PDB file of C-alpha atoms in Angstrom:
ATOM      1  CA  UNK A   1      -0.284  26.913 -20.049  1.00 82.00           C
ATOM      2  CA  UNK A   2      -2.784  24.784 -18.012  1.00 90.00           C
ATOM      3  CA  UNK A   3      -1.782  21.375 -17.429  1.00 96.00           C
ATOM      4  CA  UNK A   4      -3.772  18.392 -18.881  1.00 98.00           C
ATOM      5  CA  UNK A   5      -5.559  15.863 -16.552  1.00 98.00           C
ATOM      6  CA  UNK A   6      -6.691  12.429 -16.345  1.00 98.00           C
ATOM      7  CA  UNK A   7      -9.391  11.668 -14.016  1.00 98.00           C
ATOM      8  CA  UNK A   8      -9.501   8.100 -12.999  1.00 98.00           C
ATOM      9  CA  UNK A   9     -12.594   6.542 -11.833  1.00 98.00           C
ATOM     10  CA  UNK A  10     -12.835   2.658 -10.571  1.00 97.00           C
ATOM     11  CA  UNK A  11     -16.324   1.291 -10.570  1.00 96.00           C
ATOM     12  CA  UNK A  12     -17.836  -1.787  -9.107  1.00 94.00           C
ATOM     13  CA  UNK A  13     -21.684  -1.961  -9.533  1.00 94.00           C
ATOM     14  CA  UNK A  14     -22.024   1.957  -9.802  1.00 96.00           C
ATOM     15  CA  UNK A  15     -24.669   1.768 -12.533  1.00 96.00           C
ATOM     16  CA  UNK A  16     -26.740   4.656 -10.677  1.00 96.00           C
ATOM     17  CA  UNK A  17     -23.673   6.901 -10.448  1.00 97.00           C
ATOM     18  CA  UNK A  18     -22.396   6.121 -13.984  1.00 98.00           C
ATOM     19  CA  UNK A  19     -24.023   9.366 -16.045  1.00 98.00           C
ATOM     20  CA  UNK A  20     -23.845  11.672 -12.909  1.00 97.00           C
ATOM     21  CA  UNK A  21     -20.132  10.911 -12.151  1.00 98.00           C
ATOM     22  CA  UNK A  22     -18.848  11.081 -15.920  1.00 98.00           C
ATOM     23  CA  UNK A  23     -20.524  14.342 -16.464  1.00 98.00           C
ATOM     24  CA  UNK A  24     -19.431  16.206 -13.177  1.00 98.00           C
ATOM     25  CA  UNK A  25     -15.900  14.558 -13.769  1.00 98.00           C
ATOM     26  CA  UNK A  26     -15.944  16.079 -17.417  1.00 98.00           C
ATOM     27  CA  UNK A  27     -16.950  19.496 -16.191  1.00 98.00           C
ATOM     28  CA  UNK A  28     -14.566  19.497 -13.287  1.00 98.00           C
ATOM     29  CA  UNK A  29     -11.583  18.606 -15.495  1.00 98.00           C
ATOM     30  CA  UNK A  30     -12.693  20.803 -18.637  1.00 98.00           C
ATOM     31  CA  UNK A  31     -12.594  23.973 -15.826  1.00 98.00           C
ATOM     32  CA  UNK A  32      -8.964  23.102 -15.962  1.00 98.00           C
ATOM     33  CA  UNK A  33      -8.120  22.133 -19.363  1.00 97.00           C
ATOM     34  CA  UNK A  34      -9.425  21.395 -22.598  1.00 97.00           C
ATOM     35  CA  UNK A  35      -7.148  18.453 -22.670  1.00 98.00           C
ATOM     36  CA  UNK A  36      -8.439  15.910 -20.356  1.00 98.00           C
ATOM     37  CA  UNK A  37      -9.552  12.362 -20.274  1.00 98.00           C
ATOM     38  CA  UNK A  38     -11.728  10.183 -17.991  1.00 98.00           C
ATOM     39  CA  UNK A  39     -10.683   6.641 -17.241  1.00 98.00           C
ATOM     40  CA  UNK A  40     -13.191   4.341 -15.952  1.00 98.00           C
ATOM     41  CA  UNK A  41     -12.022   1.098 -14.723  1.00 98.00           C
ATOM     42  CA  UNK A  42     -14.698  -1.465 -14.446  1.00 96.00           C
ATOM     43  CA  UNK A  43     -13.875  -3.458 -11.672  1.00 93.00           C
ATOM     44  CA  UNK A  44     -15.934  -6.812 -12.106  1.00 91.00           C
ATOM     45  CA  UNK A  45     -19.224  -5.115 -12.344  1.00 94.00           C
ATOM     46  CA  UNK A  46     -22.100  -7.363 -12.269  1.00 94.00           C
ATOM     47  CA  UNK A  47     -24.931  -4.601 -13.363  1.00 95.00           C
ATOM     48  CA  UNK A  48     -24.598  -2.533 -16.226  1.00 96.00           C
ATOM     49  CA  UNK A  49     -21.792  -0.271 -15.187  1.00 96.00           C
ATOM     50  CA  UNK A  50     -19.384  -1.129 -17.718  1.00 96.00           C
ATOM     51  CA  UNK A  51     -22.091  -1.424 -20.706  1.00 97.00           C
ATOM     52  CA  UNK A  52     -23.401   2.107 -19.639  1.00 98.00           C
ATOM     53  CA  UNK A  53     -19.894   3.752 -19.368  1.00 98.00           C
ATOM     54  CA  UNK A  54     -18.885   2.087 -22.578  1.00 98.00           C
ATOM     55  CA  UNK A  55     -22.015   3.489 -24.278  1.00 98.00           C
ATOM     56  CA  UNK A  56     -21.142   7.041 -23.076  1.00 98.00           C
ATOM     57  CA  UNK A  57     -17.443   6.624 -24.061  1.00 98.00           C
ATOM     58  CA  UNK A  58     -18.574   5.929 -27.582  1.00 98.00           C
ATOM     59  CA  UNK A  59     -20.198   9.299 -27.877  1.00 97.00           C
ATOM     60  CA  UNK A  60     -17.409  11.088 -25.979  1.00 97.00           C
ATOM     61  CA  UNK A  61     -13.724  10.130 -27.172  1.00 97.00           C
ATOM     62  CA  UNK A  62     -12.347  11.525 -24.018  1.00 98.00           C
ATOM     63  CA  UNK A  63     -13.880   8.715 -22.077  1.00 98.00           C
ATOM     64  CA  UNK A  64     -12.297   5.322 -21.904  1.00 98.00           C
ATOM     65  CA  UNK A  65     -13.402   2.286 -20.305  1.00 98.00           C
ATOM     66  CA  UNK A  66     -10.745  -0.308 -19.314  1.00 97.00           C
ATOM     67  CA  UNK A  67     -11.472  -3.624 -17.359  1.00 95.00           C
ATOM     68  CA  UNK A  68      -9.452  -4.809 -14.497  1.00 89.00           C
ATOM     69  CA  UNK A  69      -7.955  -8.301 -15.059  1.00 82.00           C
ATOM     70  CA  UNK A  70      -7.968 -10.548 -12.201  1.00 79.00           C
ATOM     71  CA  UNK A  71      -9.683 -10.483  -9.117  1.00 83.00           C
ATOM     72  CA  UNK A  72     -11.338  -7.212  -8.186  1.00 84.00           C
ATOM     73  CA  UNK A  73     -10.020  -4.862  -5.507  1.00 93.00           C
ATOM     74  CA  UNK A  74      -9.659  -1.200  -5.318  1.00 95.00           C
ATOM     75  CA  UNK A  75      -5.864  -1.097  -5.700  1.00 96.00           C
ATOM     76  CA  UNK A  76      -5.655  -3.496  -8.605  1.00 96.00           C
ATOM     77  CA  UNK A  77      -8.202  -0.969 -10.410  1.00 96.00           C
ATOM     78  CA  UNK A  78      -6.260   1.972  -9.614  1.00 97.00           C
ATOM     79  CA  UNK A  79      -3.256   0.469 -10.716  1.00 97.00           C
ATOM     80  CA  UNK A  80      -4.707  -0.413 -13.974  1.00 97.00           C
ATOM     81  CA  UNK A  81      -6.278   3.198 -14.118  1.00 98.00           C
ATOM     82  CA  UNK A  82      -3.060   4.832 -13.381  1.00 98.00           C
ATOM     83  CA  UNK A  83      -1.186   2.669 -16.068  1.00 97.00           C
ATOM     84  CA  UNK A  84      -3.768   3.776 -18.419  1.00 97.00           C
ATOM     85  CA  UNK A  85      -3.564   7.409 -17.465  1.00 98.00           C
ATOM     86  CA  UNK A  86      -1.699   9.733 -20.428  1.00 98.00           C
ATOM     87  CA  UNK A  87      -2.315  13.351 -19.005  1.00 98.00           C
ATOM     88  CA  UNK A  88       0.297  15.369 -16.751  1.00 98.00           C
ATOM     89  CA  UNK A  89      -1.955  15.113 -13.964  1.00 98.00           C
ATOM     90  CA  UNK A  90      -4.028  12.240 -12.442  1.00 98.00           C
ATOM     91  CA  UNK A  91      -6.968  12.880 -10.174  1.00 98.00           C
ATOM     92  CA  UNK A  92      -8.310   9.534  -8.461  1.00 98.00           C
ATOM     93  CA  UNK A  93     -11.794   9.907  -7.302  1.00 98.00           C
ATOM     94  CA  UNK A  94     -14.708   7.140  -6.520  1.00 96.00           C
ATOM     95  CA  UNK A  95     -17.591   6.884  -8.498  1.00 96.00           C
ATOM     96  CA  UNK A  96     -20.264   8.037  -6.034  1.00 95.00           C
ATOM     97  CA  UNK A  97     -19.473  11.961  -5.829  1.00 96.00           C
ATOM     98  CA  UNK A  98     -17.873  12.416  -2.602  1.00 96.00           C
ATOM     99  CA  UNK A  99     -16.723  15.926  -3.283  1.00 97.00           C
ATOM    100  CA  UNK A 100     -18.038  18.649  -5.598  1.00 98.00           C
ATOM    101  CA  UNK A 101     -16.058  18.128  -8.962  1.00 98.00           C
ATOM    102  CA  UNK A 102     -15.765  21.986  -9.221  1.00 97.00           C
ATOM    103  CA  UNK A 103     -12.953  21.678  -6.531  1.00 98.00           C
ATOM    104  CA  UNK A 104     -10.594  20.359  -9.041  1.00 98.00           C
ATOM    105  CA  UNK A 105      -9.866  23.525 -10.459  1.00 98.00           C
ATOM    106  CA  UNK A 106      -8.700  24.892  -7.004  1.00 98.00           C
ATOM    107  CA  UNK A 107      -7.163  21.700  -5.878  1.00 98.00           C
ATOM    108  CA  UNK A 108      -4.778  22.211  -9.449  1.00 98.00           C
ATOM    109  CA  UNK A 109      -4.346  25.864  -8.991  1.00 98.00           C
ATOM    110  CA  UNK A 110      -3.155  24.786  -4.965  1.00 98.00           C
ATOM    111  CA  UNK A 111      -1.037  22.088  -6.394  1.00 98.00           C
ATOM    112  CA  UNK A 112       0.535  24.372  -8.940  1.00 97.00           C
ATOM    113  CA  UNK A 113       1.056  27.444  -6.789  1.00 97.00           C
ATOM    114  CA  UNK A 114       2.620  25.356  -3.947  1.00 97.00           C
ATOM    115  CA  UNK A 115       4.615  23.558  -6.487  1.00 98.00           C
ATOM    116  CA  UNK A 116       3.663  20.049  -5.072  1.00 98.00           C
ATOM    117  CA  UNK A 117       3.587  16.788  -6.065  1.00 98.00           C
ATOM    118  CA  UNK A 118       0.513  15.462  -4.508  1.00 98.00           C
ATOM    119  CA  UNK A 119      -2.903  16.842  -3.149  1.00 98.00           C
ATOM    120  CA  UNK A 120      -4.397  14.957  -0.868  1.00 98.00           C
ATOM    121  CA  UNK A 121      -7.981  15.734  -0.163  1.00 97.00           C
ATOM    122  CA  UNK A 122      -9.744  15.725   3.380  1.00 96.00           C
ATOM    123  CA  UNK A 123     -13.182  15.694   4.586  1.00 94.00           C
ATOM    124  CA  UNK A 124     -14.313  19.089   6.479  1.00 93.00           C
ATOM    125  CA  UNK A 125     -16.849  17.108   8.295  1.00 87.00           C
ATOM    126  CA  UNK A 126     -16.992  13.143   8.060  1.00 76.00           C
ATOM    127  CA  UNK A 127     -20.098  12.795  10.485  1.00 77.00           C
ATOM    128  CA  UNK A 128     -22.513  12.345   7.831  1.00 74.00           C
ATOM    129  CA  UNK A 129     -21.013   8.806   7.050  1.00 71.00           C
ATOM    130  CA  UNK A 130     -22.431   7.436  10.075  1.00 74.00           C
ATOM    131  CA  UNK A 131     -20.923   6.986  13.711  1.00 79.00           C
ATOM    132  CA  UNK A 132     -19.260   3.791  12.882  1.00 79.00           C
ATOM    133  CA  UNK A 133     -17.824   4.821   9.503  1.00 77.00           C
ATOM    134  CA  UNK A 134     -16.374   7.882  11.036  1.00 80.00           C
ATOM    135  CA  UNK A 135     -14.548   5.920  13.986  1.00 85.00           C
ATOM    136  CA  UNK A 136     -13.157   3.330  11.406  1.00 84.00           C
ATOM    137  CA  UNK A 137     -11.806   6.425   9.373  1.00 81.00           C
ATOM    138  CA  UNK A 138     -10.405   8.209  12.683  1.00 85.00           C
ATOM    139  CA  UNK A 139      -8.761   5.124  13.764  1.00 88.00           C
ATOM    140  CA  UNK A 140      -7.292   4.003  10.692  1.00 89.00           C
ATOM    141  CA  UNK A 141      -5.893   7.274   9.885  1.00 88.00           C
ATOM    142  CA  UNK A 142      -4.148   7.337  13.636  1.00 91.00           C
ATOM    143  CA  UNK A 143      -3.064   3.751  12.979  1.00 93.00           C
ATOM    144  CA  UNK A 144      -1.221   5.043   9.765  1.00 93.00           C
ATOM    145  CA  UNK A 145      -0.035   7.831  11.145  1.00 92.00           C
ATOM    146  CA  UNK A 146       1.625   5.967  14.147  1.00 93.00           C
ATOM    147  CA  UNK A 147       3.004   3.045  11.995  1.00 95.00           C
ATOM    148  CA  UNK A 148       4.535   5.125   9.037  1.00 95.00           C
ATOM    149  CA  UNK A 149       5.080   8.597  10.617  1.00 93.00           C
ATOM    150  CA  UNK A 150       2.429   9.960   7.782  1.00 92.00           C
ATOM    151  CA  UNK A 151       1.255  13.357   9.037  1.00 91.00           C
ATOM    152  CA  UNK A 152      -1.738  13.619   6.870  1.00 93.00           C
ATOM    153  CA  UNK A 153      -5.460  13.692   7.562  1.00 90.00           C
ATOM    154  CA  UNK A 154      -8.150  11.447   6.027  1.00 91.00           C
ATOM    155  CA  UNK A 155      -5.860   8.958   4.527  1.00 93.00           C
ATOM    156  CA  UNK A 156      -8.321   6.952   2.513  1.00 91.00           C
ATOM    157  CA  UNK A 157     -10.615   9.716   1.191  1.00 94.00           C
ATOM    158  CA  UNK A 158     -10.783   9.342  -2.617  1.00 95.00           C
ATOM    159  CA  UNK A 159      -9.633  12.705  -3.563  1.00 98.00           C
ATOM    160  CA  UNK A 160      -6.011  12.266  -4.813  1.00 98.00           C
ATOM    161  CA  UNK A 161      -4.419  14.686  -7.000  1.00 98.00           C
ATOM    162  CA  UNK A 162      -0.757  13.913  -8.573  1.00 98.00           C
ATOM    163  CA  UNK A 163       1.702  14.209 -11.283  1.00 98.00           C
ATOM    164  CA  UNK A 164       1.953  11.218 -13.340  1.00 98.00           C
ATOM    165  CA  UNK A 165       5.640  11.363 -13.350  1.00 98.00           C
ATOM    166  CA  UNK A 166       5.350  10.528  -9.627  1.00 98.00           C
ATOM    167  CA  UNK A 167       4.263   6.932 -10.855  1.00 98.00           C
ATOM    168  CA  UNK A 168       7.937   6.416 -12.428  1.00 97.00           C
ATOM    169  CA  UNK A 169       9.299   6.808  -9.073  1.00 97.00           C
ATOM    170  CA  UNK A 170       7.169   4.377  -7.062  1.00 97.00           C
ATOM    171  CA  UNK A 171       6.201   0.881  -7.300  1.00 96.00           C
ATOM    172  CA  UNK A 172       2.245   0.484  -5.941  1.00 97.00           C
ATOM    173  CA  UNK A 173       1.663  -3.223  -5.185  1.00 96.00           C
ATOM    174  CA  UNK A 174      -1.316  -3.022  -2.976  1.00 96.00           C
ATOM    175  CA  UNK A 175      -4.542  -4.682  -4.594  1.00 95.00           C
ATOM    176  CA  UNK A 176      -7.033  -3.805  -1.962  1.00 94.00           C
ATOM    177  CA  UNK A 177      -8.012  -0.665  -0.053  1.00 94.00           C
ATOM    178  CA  UNK A 178      -4.615  -0.306   1.417  1.00 96.00           C
ATOM    179  CA  UNK A 179      -3.639   1.283  -1.642  1.00 97.00           C
ATOM    180  CA  UNK A 180      -4.539   5.125  -0.374  1.00 97.00           C
ATOM    181  CA  UNK A 181      -2.001   4.609   2.374  1.00 97.00           C
ATOM    182  CA  UNK A 182       0.536   2.981   0.045  1.00 98.00           C
ATOM    183  CA  UNK A 183       0.759   5.583  -2.373  1.00 98.00           C
ATOM    184  CA  UNK A 184       1.014   8.397   0.302  1.00 98.00           C
ATOM    185  CA  UNK A 185       3.781   6.518   2.220  1.00 97.00           C
ATOM    186  CA  UNK A 186       5.758   5.786  -1.151  1.00 97.00           C
ATOM    187  CA  UNK A 187       5.274   9.369  -2.356  1.00 98.00           C
ATOM    188  CA  UNK A 188       6.662  10.406   1.073  1.00 97.00           C
ATOM    189  CA  UNK A 189       9.482   8.043   0.985  1.00 96.00           C
ATOM    190  CA  UNK A 190      10.669   9.410  -2.189  1.00 96.00           C
ATOM    191  CA  UNK A 191      10.638  12.884  -0.941  1.00 96.00           C
ATOM    192  CA  UNK A 192       7.540  13.923  -3.147  1.00 97.00           C
ATOM    193  CA  UNK A 193       6.145  17.356  -1.881  1.00 98.00           C
ATOM    194  CA  UNK A 194       2.488  16.566  -0.516  1.00 98.00           C
ATOM    195  CA  UNK A 195       0.038  19.161   0.418  1.00 98.00           C
ATOM    196  CA  UNK A 196      -3.651  18.830   1.637  1.00 98.00           C
ATOM    197  CA  UNK A 197      -7.082  20.441   0.926  1.00 98.00           C
ATOM    198  CA  UNK A 198     -10.014  20.345   2.684  1.00 97.00           C
ATOM    199  CA  UNK A 199     -13.504  19.866   1.038  1.00 97.00           C
ATOM    200  CA  UNK A 200     -16.965  19.555   1.940  1.00 96.00           C
ATOM    201  CA  UNK A 201     -18.060  15.950   1.778  1.00 94.00           C
ATOM    202  CA  UNK A 202     -20.968  14.316   0.279  1.00 93.00           C
ATOM    203  CA  UNK A 203     -22.011  10.651   1.469  1.00 88.00           C
ATOM    204  CA  UNK A 204     -23.340   7.876  -0.944  1.00 82.00           C
ATOM    205  CA  UNK A 205     -27.162   8.150  -1.690  1.00 81.00           C
ATOM    206  CA  UNK A 206     -27.281   5.410  -4.225  1.00 72.00           C
ATOM    207  CA  UNK A 207     -25.979   1.494  -3.696  1.00 61.00           C
ATOM    208  CA  UNK A 208     -24.168   0.009  -0.954  1.00 61.00           C
ATOM    209  CA  UNK A 209     -20.543   0.574   0.127  1.00 58.00           C
ATOM    210  CA  UNK A 210     -18.814  -2.391   1.348  1.00 55.00           C
ATOM    211  CA  UNK A 211     -15.639  -0.405   2.559  1.00 59.00           C
ATOM    212  CA  UNK A 212     -16.509  -0.530   5.988  1.00 58.00           C
ATOM    213  CA  UNK A 213     -17.192  -4.176   6.040  1.00 67.00           C
ATOM    214  CA  UNK A 214     -15.264  -6.752   8.315  1.00 74.00           C
ATOM    215  CA  UNK A 215     -13.827  -8.193   5.181  1.00 78.00           C
ATOM    216  CA  UNK A 216     -12.609  -5.122   3.662  1.00 83.00           C
ATOM    217  CA  UNK A 217     -11.107  -4.302   6.771  1.00 87.00           C
ATOM    218  CA  UNK A 218      -9.083  -7.397   7.387  1.00 90.00           C
ATOM    219  CA  UNK A 219      -7.978  -7.306   3.983  1.00 92.00           C
ATOM    220  CA  UNK A 220      -6.807  -3.967   4.630  1.00 93.00           C
ATOM    221  CA  UNK A 221      -4.873  -5.111   7.961  1.00 93.00           C
ATOM    222  CA  UNK A 222      -3.139  -8.067   5.786  1.00 95.00           C
ATOM    223  CA  UNK A 223      -1.808  -5.896   3.111  1.00 96.00           C
ATOM    224  CA  UNK A 224      -0.311  -3.238   5.861  1.00 96.00           C
ATOM    225  CA  UNK A 225       1.274  -6.225   7.512  1.00 96.00           C
ATOM    226  CA  UNK A 226       2.692  -7.639   4.248  1.00 96.00           C
ATOM    227  CA  UNK A 227       4.030  -4.300   3.099  1.00 97.00           C
ATOM    228  CA  UNK A 228       4.977  -2.500   6.050  1.00 96.00           C
ATOM    229  CA  UNK A 229       8.300  -3.771   6.297  1.00 95.00           C
ATOM    230  CA  UNK A 230       9.303  -2.843   2.827  1.00 94.00           C
ATOM    231  CA  UNK A 231       7.603   0.668   3.201  1.00 95.00           C
ATOM    232  CA  UNK A 232      10.013   1.212   6.372  1.00 93.00           C
ATOM    233  CA  UNK A 233      13.139   0.157   4.581  1.00 88.00           C
ATOM    234  CA  UNK A 234      12.493   2.319   1.507  1.00 82.00           C
ATOM    235  CA  UNK A 235      12.139   5.644   2.929  1.00 78.00           C
ATOM    236  CA  UNK A 236      14.857   7.950   1.933  1.00 61.00           C
ATOM    237  CA  UNK A 237      16.651  10.216   4.518  1.00 61.00           C
ATOM    238  CA  UNK A 238      15.262  13.675   5.099  1.00 57.00           C
ATOM    239  CA  UNK A 239      15.953  16.015   1.874  1.00 56.00           C
ATOM    240  CA  UNK A 240      17.829  19.642   2.668  1.00 58.00           C
ATOM    241  CA  UNK A 241      15.573  22.404   2.930  1.00 55.00           C
ATOM    242  CA  UNK A 242      14.002  23.661  -0.440  1.00 56.00           C
ATOM    243  CA  UNK A 243      15.416  26.886  -1.752  1.00 53.00           C
ATOM    244  CA  UNK A 244      12.967  29.665  -1.313  1.00 50.00           C
TER     245      UNK A 244
END
């Protein structure tokens, strides 16, 4: 039987995208299983994001809207969404439609076929987000690979598909945008099987992103410095080869 799917969508001032991303997420998850839900986490929006998402949730019981308590932050919002997700698989995406949600069915098939715990998406071509953002992404991914020995591409891309049971084995602590790297490092540290899949990337066309702002970058580096000692300590010894 097809696995059930929770789509977790953190949103902060994403009113122009709400209708489109909920429709796309529903179509993508519905192509996998009739048993799916969409978990919207409102991350202290000051526009009409929460009101519009709530109105759409009233018309579709598969949509739920959660509020992120406390200060806003991507990590805090994702932790709230992951805690509220109830299906077998969890898919995380940003609300600005960074990839075609029709890729979700392919991702689920690959996860199941490879008997993996995590599928981390990466962009075939990142240059459309601009030179500065591309350089930031490449430099950050290289830094994470060097510090944590994480041999993955495009660490911060918002396409992560994983088994909900994995959350019982890891304790996410990041409140900001270091959450992607923390999740992957902690998953690797408990010997979760991580695979990758490339997708076409579609840059934001509405609103502004703050992910490459100096403040966000500084917060990522601060969280990295705070969590790195624990992430280094908690890595398990390599597991024996898996039976074929």
